[in-house]
Structures are given as C-alpha cells and as structure tokens.
Short mmCIF file of C-alpha atoms and ligand atoms in Angstrom, two decimals:
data_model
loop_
_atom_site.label_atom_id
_atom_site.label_comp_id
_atom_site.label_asym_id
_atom_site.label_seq_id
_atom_site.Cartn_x
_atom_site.Cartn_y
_atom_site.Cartn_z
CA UNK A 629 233.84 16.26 92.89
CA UNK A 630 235.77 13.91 95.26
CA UNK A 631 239.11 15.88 94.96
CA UNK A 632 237.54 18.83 96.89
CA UNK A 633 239.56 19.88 100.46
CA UNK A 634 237.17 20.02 103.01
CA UNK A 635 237.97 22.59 105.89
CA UNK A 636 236.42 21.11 109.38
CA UNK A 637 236.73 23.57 112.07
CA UNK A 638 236.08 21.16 115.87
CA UNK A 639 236.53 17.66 114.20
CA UNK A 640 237.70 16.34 117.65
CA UNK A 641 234.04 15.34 118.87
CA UNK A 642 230.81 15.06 117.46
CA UNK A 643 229.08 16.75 114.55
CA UNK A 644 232.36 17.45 113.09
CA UNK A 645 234.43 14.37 113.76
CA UNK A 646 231.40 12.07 112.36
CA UNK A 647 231.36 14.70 109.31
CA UNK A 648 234.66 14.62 108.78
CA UNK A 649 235.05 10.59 108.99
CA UNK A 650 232.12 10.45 106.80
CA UNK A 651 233.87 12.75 103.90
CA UNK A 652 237.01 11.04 104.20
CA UNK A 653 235.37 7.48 103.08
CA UNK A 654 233.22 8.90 100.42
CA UNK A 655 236.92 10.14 98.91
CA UNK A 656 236.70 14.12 100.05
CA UNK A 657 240.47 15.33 102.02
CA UNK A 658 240.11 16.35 105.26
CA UNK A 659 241.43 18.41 107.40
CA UNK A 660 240.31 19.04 111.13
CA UNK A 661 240.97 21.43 113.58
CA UNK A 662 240.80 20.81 117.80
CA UNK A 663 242.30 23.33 120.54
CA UNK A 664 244.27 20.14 121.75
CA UNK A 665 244.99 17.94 118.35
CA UNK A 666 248.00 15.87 120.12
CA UNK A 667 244.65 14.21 122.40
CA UNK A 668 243.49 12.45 119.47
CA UNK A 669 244.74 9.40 117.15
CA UNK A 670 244.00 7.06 114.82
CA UNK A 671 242.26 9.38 113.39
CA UNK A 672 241.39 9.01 109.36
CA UNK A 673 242.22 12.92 108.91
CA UNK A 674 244.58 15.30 110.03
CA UNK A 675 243.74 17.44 112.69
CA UNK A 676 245.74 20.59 113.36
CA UNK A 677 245.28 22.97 116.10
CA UNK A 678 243.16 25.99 116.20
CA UNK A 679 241.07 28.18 119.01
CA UNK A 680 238.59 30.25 117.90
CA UNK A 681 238.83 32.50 120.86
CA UNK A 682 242.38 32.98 119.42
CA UNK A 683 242.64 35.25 116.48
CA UNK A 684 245.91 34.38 115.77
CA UNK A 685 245.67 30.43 115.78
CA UNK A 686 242.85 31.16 113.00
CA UNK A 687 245.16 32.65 110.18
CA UNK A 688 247.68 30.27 111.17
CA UNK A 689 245.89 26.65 111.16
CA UNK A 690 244.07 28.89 107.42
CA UNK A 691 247.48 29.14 105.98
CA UNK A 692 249.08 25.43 107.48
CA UNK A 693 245.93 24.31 105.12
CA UNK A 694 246.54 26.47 102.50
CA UNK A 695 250.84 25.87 102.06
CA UNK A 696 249.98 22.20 102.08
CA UNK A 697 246.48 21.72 99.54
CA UNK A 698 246.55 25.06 97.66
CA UNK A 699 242.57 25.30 98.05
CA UNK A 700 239.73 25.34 100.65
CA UNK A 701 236.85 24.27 98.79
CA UNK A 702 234.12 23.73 101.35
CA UNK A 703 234.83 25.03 104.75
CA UNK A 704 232.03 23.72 107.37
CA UNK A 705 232.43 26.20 109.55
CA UNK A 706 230.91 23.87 113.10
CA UNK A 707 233.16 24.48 115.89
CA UNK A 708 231.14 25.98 118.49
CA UNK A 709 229.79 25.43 122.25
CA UNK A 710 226.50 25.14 124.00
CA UNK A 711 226.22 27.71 127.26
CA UNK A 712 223.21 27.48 129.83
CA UNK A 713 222.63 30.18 132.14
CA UNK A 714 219.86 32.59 133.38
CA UNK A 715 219.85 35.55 131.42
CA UNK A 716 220.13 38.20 135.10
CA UNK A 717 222.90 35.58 136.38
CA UNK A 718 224.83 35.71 133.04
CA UNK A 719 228.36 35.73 134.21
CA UNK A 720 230.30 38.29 131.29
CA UNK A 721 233.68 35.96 131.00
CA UNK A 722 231.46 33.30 130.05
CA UNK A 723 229.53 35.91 127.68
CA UNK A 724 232.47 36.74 125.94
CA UNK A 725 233.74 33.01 125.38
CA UNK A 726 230.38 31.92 124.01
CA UNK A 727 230.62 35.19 121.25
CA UNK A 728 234.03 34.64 120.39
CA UNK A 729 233.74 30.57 119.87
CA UNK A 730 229.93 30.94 117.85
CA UNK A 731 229.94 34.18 116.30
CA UNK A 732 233.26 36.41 116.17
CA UNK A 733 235.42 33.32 115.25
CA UNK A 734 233.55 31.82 112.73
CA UNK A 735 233.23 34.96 110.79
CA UNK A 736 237.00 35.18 111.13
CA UNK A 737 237.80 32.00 110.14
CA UNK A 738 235.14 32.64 106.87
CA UNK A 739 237.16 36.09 106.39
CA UNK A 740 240.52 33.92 105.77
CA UNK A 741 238.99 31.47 103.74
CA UNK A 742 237.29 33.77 101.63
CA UNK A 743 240.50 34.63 100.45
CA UNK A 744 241.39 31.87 99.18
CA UNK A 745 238.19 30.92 97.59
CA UNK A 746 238.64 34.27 95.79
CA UNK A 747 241.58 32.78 93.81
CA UNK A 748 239.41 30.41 91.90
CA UNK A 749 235.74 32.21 92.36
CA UNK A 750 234.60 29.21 93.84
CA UNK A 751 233.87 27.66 96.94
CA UNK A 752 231.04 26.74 100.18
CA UNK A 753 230.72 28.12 103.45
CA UNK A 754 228.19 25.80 105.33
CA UNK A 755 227.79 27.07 108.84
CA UNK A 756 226.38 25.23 111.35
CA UNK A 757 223.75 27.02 113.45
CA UNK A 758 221.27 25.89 115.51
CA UNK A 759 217.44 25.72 115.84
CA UNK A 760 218.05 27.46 118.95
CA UNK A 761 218.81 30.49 116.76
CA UNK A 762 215.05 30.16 115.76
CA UNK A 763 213.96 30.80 119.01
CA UNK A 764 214.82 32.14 122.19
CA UNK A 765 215.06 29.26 123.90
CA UNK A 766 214.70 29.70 128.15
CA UNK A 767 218.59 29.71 130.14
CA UNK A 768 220.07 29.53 126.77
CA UNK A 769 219.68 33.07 125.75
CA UNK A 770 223.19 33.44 124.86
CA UNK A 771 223.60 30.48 122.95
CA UNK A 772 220.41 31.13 120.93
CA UNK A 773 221.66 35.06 120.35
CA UNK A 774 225.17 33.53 118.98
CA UNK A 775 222.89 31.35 116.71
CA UNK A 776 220.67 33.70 115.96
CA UNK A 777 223.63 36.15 114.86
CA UNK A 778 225.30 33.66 113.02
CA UNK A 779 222.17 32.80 110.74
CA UNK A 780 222.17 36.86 109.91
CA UNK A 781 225.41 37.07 109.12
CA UNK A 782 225.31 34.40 106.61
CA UNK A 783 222.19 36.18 104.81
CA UNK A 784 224.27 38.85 104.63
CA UNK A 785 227.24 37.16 103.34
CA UNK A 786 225.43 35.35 100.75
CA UNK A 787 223.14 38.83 98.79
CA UNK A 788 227.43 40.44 99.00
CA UNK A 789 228.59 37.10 97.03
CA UNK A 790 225.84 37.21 94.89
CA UNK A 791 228.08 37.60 91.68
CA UNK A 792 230.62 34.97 92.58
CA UNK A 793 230.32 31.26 93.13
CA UNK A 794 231.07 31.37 96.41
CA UNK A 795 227.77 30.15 98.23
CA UNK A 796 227.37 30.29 101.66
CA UNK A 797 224.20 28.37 103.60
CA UNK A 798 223.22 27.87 106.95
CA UNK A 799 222.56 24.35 108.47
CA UNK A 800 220.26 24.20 111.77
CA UNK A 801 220.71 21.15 113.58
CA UNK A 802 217.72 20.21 116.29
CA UNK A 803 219.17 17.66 119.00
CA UNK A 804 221.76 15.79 118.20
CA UNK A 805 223.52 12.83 120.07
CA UNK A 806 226.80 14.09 120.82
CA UNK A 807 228.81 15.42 123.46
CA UNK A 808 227.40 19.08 123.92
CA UNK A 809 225.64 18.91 126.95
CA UNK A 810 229.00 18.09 128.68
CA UNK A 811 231.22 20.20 126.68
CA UNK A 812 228.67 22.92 127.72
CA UNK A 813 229.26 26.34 130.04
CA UNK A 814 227.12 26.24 132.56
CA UNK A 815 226.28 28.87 134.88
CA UNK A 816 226.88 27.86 138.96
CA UNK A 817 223.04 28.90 139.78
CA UNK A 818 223.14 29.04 144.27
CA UNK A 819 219.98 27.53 145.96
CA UNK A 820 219.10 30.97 147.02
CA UNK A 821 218.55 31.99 143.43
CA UNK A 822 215.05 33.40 141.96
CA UNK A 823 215.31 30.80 139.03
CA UNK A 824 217.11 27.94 141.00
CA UNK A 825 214.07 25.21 140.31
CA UNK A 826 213.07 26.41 136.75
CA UNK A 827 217.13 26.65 135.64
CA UNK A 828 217.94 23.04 137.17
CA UNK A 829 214.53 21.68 135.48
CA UNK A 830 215.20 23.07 131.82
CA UNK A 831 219.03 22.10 132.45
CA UNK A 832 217.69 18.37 132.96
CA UNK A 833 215.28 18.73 130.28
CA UNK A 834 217.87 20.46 127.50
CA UNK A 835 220.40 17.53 128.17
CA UNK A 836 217.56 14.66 127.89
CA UNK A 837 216.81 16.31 124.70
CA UNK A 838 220.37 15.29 123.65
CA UNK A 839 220.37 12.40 125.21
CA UNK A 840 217.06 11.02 122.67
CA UNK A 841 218.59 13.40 119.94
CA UNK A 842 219.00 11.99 116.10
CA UNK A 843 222.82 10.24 115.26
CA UNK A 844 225.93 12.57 114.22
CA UNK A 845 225.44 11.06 111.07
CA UNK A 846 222.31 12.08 109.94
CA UNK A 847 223.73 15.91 109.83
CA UNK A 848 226.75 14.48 108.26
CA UNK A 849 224.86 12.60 105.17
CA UNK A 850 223.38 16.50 105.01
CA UNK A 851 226.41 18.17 105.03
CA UNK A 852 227.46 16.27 101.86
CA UNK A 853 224.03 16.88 100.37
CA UNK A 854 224.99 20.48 100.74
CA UNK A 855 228.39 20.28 99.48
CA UNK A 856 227.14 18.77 96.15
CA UNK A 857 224.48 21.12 95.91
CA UNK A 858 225.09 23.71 93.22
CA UNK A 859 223.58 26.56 94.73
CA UNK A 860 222.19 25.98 98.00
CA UNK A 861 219.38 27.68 100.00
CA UNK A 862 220.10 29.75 102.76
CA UNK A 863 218.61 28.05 105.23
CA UNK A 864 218.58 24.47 105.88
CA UNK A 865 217.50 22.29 108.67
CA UNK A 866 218.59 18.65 110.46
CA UNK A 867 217.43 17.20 113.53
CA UNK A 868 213.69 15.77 115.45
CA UNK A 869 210.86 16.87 113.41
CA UNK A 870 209.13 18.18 115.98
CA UNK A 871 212.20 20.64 116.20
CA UNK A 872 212.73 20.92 112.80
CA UNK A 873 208.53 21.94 112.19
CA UNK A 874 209.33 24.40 115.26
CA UNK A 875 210.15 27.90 112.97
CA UNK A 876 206.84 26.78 111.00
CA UNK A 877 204.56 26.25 114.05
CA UNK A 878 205.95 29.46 115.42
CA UNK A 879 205.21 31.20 111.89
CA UNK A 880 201.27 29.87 112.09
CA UNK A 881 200.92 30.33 116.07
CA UNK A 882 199.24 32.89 117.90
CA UNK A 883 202.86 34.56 119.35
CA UNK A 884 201.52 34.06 123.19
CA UNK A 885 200.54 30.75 122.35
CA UNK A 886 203.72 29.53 120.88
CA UNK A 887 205.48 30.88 123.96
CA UNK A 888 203.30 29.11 126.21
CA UNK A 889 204.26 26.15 124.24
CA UNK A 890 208.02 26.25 124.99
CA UNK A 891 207.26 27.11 128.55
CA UNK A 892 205.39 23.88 128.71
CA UNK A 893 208.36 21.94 127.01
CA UNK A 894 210.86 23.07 129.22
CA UNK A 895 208.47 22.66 132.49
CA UNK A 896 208.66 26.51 133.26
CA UNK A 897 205.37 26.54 134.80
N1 LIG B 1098 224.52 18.48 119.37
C1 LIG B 1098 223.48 19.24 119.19
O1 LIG B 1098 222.36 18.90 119.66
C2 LIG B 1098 223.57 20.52 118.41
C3 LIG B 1098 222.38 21.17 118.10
C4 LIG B 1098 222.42 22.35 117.39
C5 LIG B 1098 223.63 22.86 116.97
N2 LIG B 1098 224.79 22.21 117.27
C6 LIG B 1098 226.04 22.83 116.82
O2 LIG B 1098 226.85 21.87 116.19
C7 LIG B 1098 228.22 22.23 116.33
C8 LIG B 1098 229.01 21.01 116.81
O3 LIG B 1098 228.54 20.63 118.09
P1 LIG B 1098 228.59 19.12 118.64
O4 LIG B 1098 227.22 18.78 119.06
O5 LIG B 1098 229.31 18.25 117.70
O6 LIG B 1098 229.42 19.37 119.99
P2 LIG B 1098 230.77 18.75 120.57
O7 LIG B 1098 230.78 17.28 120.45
O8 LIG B 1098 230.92 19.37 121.92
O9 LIG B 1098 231.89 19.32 119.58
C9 LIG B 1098 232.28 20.66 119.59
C10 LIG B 1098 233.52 20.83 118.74
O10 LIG B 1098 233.86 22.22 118.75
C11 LIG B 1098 235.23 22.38 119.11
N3 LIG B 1098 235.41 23.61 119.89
C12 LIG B 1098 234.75 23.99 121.01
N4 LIG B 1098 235.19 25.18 121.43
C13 LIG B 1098 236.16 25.57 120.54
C14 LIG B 1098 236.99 26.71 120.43
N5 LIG B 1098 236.98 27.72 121.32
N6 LIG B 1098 237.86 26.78 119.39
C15 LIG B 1098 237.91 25.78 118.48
N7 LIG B 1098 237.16 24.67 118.54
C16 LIG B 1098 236.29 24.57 119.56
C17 LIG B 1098 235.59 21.13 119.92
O11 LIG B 1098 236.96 20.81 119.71
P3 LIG B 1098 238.11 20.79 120.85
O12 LIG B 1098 237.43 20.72 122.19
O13 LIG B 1098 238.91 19.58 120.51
O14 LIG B 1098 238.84 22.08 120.62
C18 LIG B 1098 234.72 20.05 119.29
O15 LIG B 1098 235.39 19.43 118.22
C19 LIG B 1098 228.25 23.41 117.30
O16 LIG B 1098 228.38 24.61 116.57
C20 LIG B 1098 226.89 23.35 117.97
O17 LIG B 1098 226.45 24.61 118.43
C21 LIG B 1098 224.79 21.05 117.98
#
C-alpha cells in the first residue's frame, strides 16, 4: 500500500502541502505541483510546476511524473481558488480564471491521468470540492457553481468507470484553516454600490469562518482514509459540523426557511 505515487496538484500551501507532508511520513511518494515551485524549499516532496489555467503545463508536469515513477496511483486533484464577488458586479476575467483553476483544469488534469491509470486498471481520483458546492452560498456564486460543477462531474465520471477499478470520489471540505481567504479573488465593490454593506459584511464573515476553521490536517488524515478505501462513496465530507450537517438540514428544511437561515449567517438582513 505504501509504494503508491501520490499526484498532489497545489502542494505549495494549505490543504495540499499538509496532505502531501502527511503522505510522505506515513511512507506514500509524493509529488507536488505549484505555479512558482523555485519559491519553496525544504520541502519533504518534490514539487514541479504546473498552472491549471495553462493547458499545456498540465500534460507536461502529467508526463515529468509519469517518465520518472511509471504510475499515478492516487491523484488528489485540490488545486483550486476561493473568489468573492456579487453576482451583477461579477467581473468576466475573473469568471474565467475561477472556471479554468476549479473546474476546466481539474478535469484536464483527471483526463491525463486517466491514461495512465488505464495501463494497470487501477487507480483514485479524490477531488476536492467544497461544501460551498452544496449551496449557493451569498458573493460566492462563482466559487460555489465551480464546486457545484465539479461534484457533477465526478458522478459522472464514476457510473462511466463503473467496470474498471478506477474510483473516483468527491471530498467537501467546510472551513478550513489555511490560506484561502488571502489567496482569494476578490471583487473591488465601490461605496456607491447596491450591495456595498451586505458584500463587505459576508466578506468579513466568510474569512472569520476560516479564521475558526478545523486544522489542514484533519482533511489530510481523510484523504488517506480515502486512499485506502477500496471503493469509496461518492461523496464525502470534512470540516465544522455545523457545515458538514448543512446538505442534511437543507434536505429536512422548509426551502424558504433554510434560505433565511444562511441569510442570517452571513448577516444579509
Ligand atoms: N480552506 C478552506 O476552507 C476550503 C474549504 C473548502 C474547499 N477548499 C478547497 O481546498 C482546496 C485547497 O485550498 P486551500 O484551502 O489549501 O487553499 P490555499 O492554501 O490557497 O492553497 C491553494 C493551492 O492551490 C494552488 N493553486 C491556486 N491556483 C492555481 C492554479 N491556477 N494552478 C495551479 N495551482 C493553483 C496554490 O499553489 P500555487 O499558488 O503555489 O500555484 C496552492 O497550493 C481548494 O480546491 C479549495 O477550493 C478549501
């Protein structure tokens, strides 16, 4: 079990660093990916350079990996960035960044992997979503629709692999301590603006969330759950258990009543 190479994409920071640190000193290899890996040393893993905005740096940081180990076994596919915006003020560059780093290059970096896994009909694909994708959460419509997307996808991809033992699952973090809320897009919102007050109050609130959010680890000691799980579920879940009950409360809840709920939460009203 310990021989298996374990693919990391955004191992730099957070969720995918502590993962990755983790793996290495319970005997996994390692390799990371960053857009800027000559920032980093010391580090207990390689990390090699990749953008997922950039098709090309994809096949190419796939293959490096590939020439050099002659397997992906697990890929943990948890690059991705946070964006906060109001939906009417959604500026399109930033749009199209979000897509590209949550949803179009994921699926592109799964499409190269895949091909490898192929060779020996066997292999995970653990994406890392969000329990935003649960829920359309307020100024982070975006981010929740790349989430939301992502968890789809991965439905989909599992019923096609159904014959092979290639299994692919879905891990939904809740708030985690890490470095998101800084690493996130964030849409310039002018005093004059309709949503000015309500934006700059959920922005506080969203990044306090963080701030009291569970450790790194905790998703990390999950992700290796999930890697030594024979066949996992397609759905899985990390994070405050208040966020983590959130998908079941909105299941049982009146819809108008739920919704009044999160507009509480995030001070709307
Ligand atoms: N923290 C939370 O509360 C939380 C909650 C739910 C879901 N998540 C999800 O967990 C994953 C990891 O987030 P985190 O909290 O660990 O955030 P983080 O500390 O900001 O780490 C993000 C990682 O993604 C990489 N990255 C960002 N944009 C990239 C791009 N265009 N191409 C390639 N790599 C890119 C970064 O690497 P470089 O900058 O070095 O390239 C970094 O290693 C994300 O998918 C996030 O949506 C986090």
């Amino acid at each position: 079990m310990k021989n298996l190479i374990v693919f990391i994409t955004g191992a730099s920071s957070g969720i995918g660093f502590s993962t990755a640190e983790f793996l290495v000193e319970n005997g996994y290899t390692v390799i990371g990916t960053s857009r800027n890996p000559n920032k980093y040393s010391n580090f207990k893993f390689p990390l090699i350079y990749m953008d997922l905005t950039n098709e090309n740096s994809i096949s190419k940081a796939v293959k490096l990996v590939y020439d050099k180990y002659k397997s992906i076994d697990v890929l943990i596919n948890n690059a991705g960035v946070s964006m906060a915006a109001p939906a009417e003020e959604t500026d399109l560059d930033m749009l199209n960044e979000l897509m590209k780093t949550n949803f179009y290059g994921p699926i592109n970096v799964i499409k190269h992997v895949l091909k490898i896994m192929r060779l020996k009909n066997s292999g995970k694909i653990i994406n890392i979503s969000s329990i935003a994708g649960d829920n359309g959460l307020p100024f982070r419509s975006i981010y929740s629709a790349s989430k939301a997307a992502i968890n789809r996808f991965s439905e989909s991809l599992r019923l096609e692999l159904i014959n092979t033992n290639i299994h692919c699952t879905v891990l939904s973090p809740g708030s985690i301590k890490t470095s998101i809320a800084s690493n996130r897009l964030y849409a310039k919102v002018s005093k004059n603006s309709a949503y000015f007050s309500s934006y700059s109050n959920a922005v506080s609130d969203m990044n306090n969330h963080i701030l009291k959010g569970v450790e790194p680890e905790k998703v990390s000691i999950k992700i290796e759950k999930l890697i030594l799980e024979k066949k996992p579920k397609p759905h899985y879940k990390v994070g405050p258990m208040l966020e983590k009950m959130s998908s079941f409360i909105k299941f049982l809840l009146p819809q108008k009543l739920y919704e009044k709920l999160l507009a509480n939460h995030y001070n709307l009203k």
